[in-house]
Short mmCIF file of C-alpha atoms in Angstrom, two decimals:
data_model
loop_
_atom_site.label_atom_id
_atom_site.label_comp_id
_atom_site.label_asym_id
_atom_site.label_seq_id
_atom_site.Cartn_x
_atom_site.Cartn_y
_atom_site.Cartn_z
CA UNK F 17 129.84 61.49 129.12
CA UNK F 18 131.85 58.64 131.15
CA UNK F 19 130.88 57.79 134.59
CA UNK F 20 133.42 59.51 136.93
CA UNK F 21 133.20 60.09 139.94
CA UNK F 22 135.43 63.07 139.94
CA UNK F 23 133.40 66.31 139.50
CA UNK F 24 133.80 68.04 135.75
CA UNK F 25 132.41 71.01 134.14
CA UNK F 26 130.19 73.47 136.31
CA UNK F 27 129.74 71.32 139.16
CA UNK F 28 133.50 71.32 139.81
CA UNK F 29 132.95 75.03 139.65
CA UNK F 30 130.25 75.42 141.93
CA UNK F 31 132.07 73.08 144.49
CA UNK F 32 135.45 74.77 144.50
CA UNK F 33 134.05 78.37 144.52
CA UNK F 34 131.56 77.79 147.29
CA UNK F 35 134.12 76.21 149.39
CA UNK F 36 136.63 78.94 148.76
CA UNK F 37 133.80 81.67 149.69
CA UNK F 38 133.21 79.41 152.71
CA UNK F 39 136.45 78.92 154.24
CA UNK F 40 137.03 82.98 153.08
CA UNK F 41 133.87 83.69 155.35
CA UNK F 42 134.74 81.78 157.88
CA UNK F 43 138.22 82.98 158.40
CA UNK F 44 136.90 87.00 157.94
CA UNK F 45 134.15 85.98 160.73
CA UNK F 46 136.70 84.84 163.15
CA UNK F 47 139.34 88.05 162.09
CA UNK F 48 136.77 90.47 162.34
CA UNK F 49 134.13 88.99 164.63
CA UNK F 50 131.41 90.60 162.15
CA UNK F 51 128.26 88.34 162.22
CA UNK F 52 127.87 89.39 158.57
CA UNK F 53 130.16 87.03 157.59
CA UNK F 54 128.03 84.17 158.28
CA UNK F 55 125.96 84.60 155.45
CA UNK F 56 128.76 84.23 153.19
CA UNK F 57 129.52 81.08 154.72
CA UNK F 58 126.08 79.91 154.95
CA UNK F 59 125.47 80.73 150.98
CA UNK F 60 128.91 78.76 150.47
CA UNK F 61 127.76 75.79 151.88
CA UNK F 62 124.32 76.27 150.46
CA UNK F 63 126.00 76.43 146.79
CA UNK F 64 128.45 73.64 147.55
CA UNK F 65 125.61 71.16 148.32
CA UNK F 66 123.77 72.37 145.04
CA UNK F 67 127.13 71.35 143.08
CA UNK F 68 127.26 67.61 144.61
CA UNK F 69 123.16 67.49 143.72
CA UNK F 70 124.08 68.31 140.20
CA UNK F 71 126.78 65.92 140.22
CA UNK F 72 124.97 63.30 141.56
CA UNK F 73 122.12 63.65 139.40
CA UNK F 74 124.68 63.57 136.44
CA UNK F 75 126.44 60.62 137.63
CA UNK F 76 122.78 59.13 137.81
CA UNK F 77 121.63 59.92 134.91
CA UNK F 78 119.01 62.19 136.13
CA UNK F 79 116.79 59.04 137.26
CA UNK F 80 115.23 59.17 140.18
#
């Protein structure tokens, strides 16, 4: 494991996917003007920040 602070593995997942359903909910919100939409972008965000944590704690080496 080298010390990188680029995201790898499943965190790089989590990141990109969550801010693809983000911006994806966003831009349906403002098309459609559907309040539903905000959950997607409120679980994409949710997930994104869960990614970072797990890259963080990675890059840490789960110390705390």
């Amino acid at each position: 494991m080298s010390a990188s602070p680029t995201p790898r593995g499943w965190e790089l997942l989590l990141i990109m996917a969550s801010a693809l359903a983000a911006m994806t909910g966003t831009t349906a919100a403002y098309v459609t003007h559907e309040h539903a939409w905000r959950y997607l972008v409120v679980a994409g965000c949710f997930v994104q920040v869960v990614g970072w944590l797990r890259h963080g704690r990675r890059q840490r080496g789960g110390a705390r």
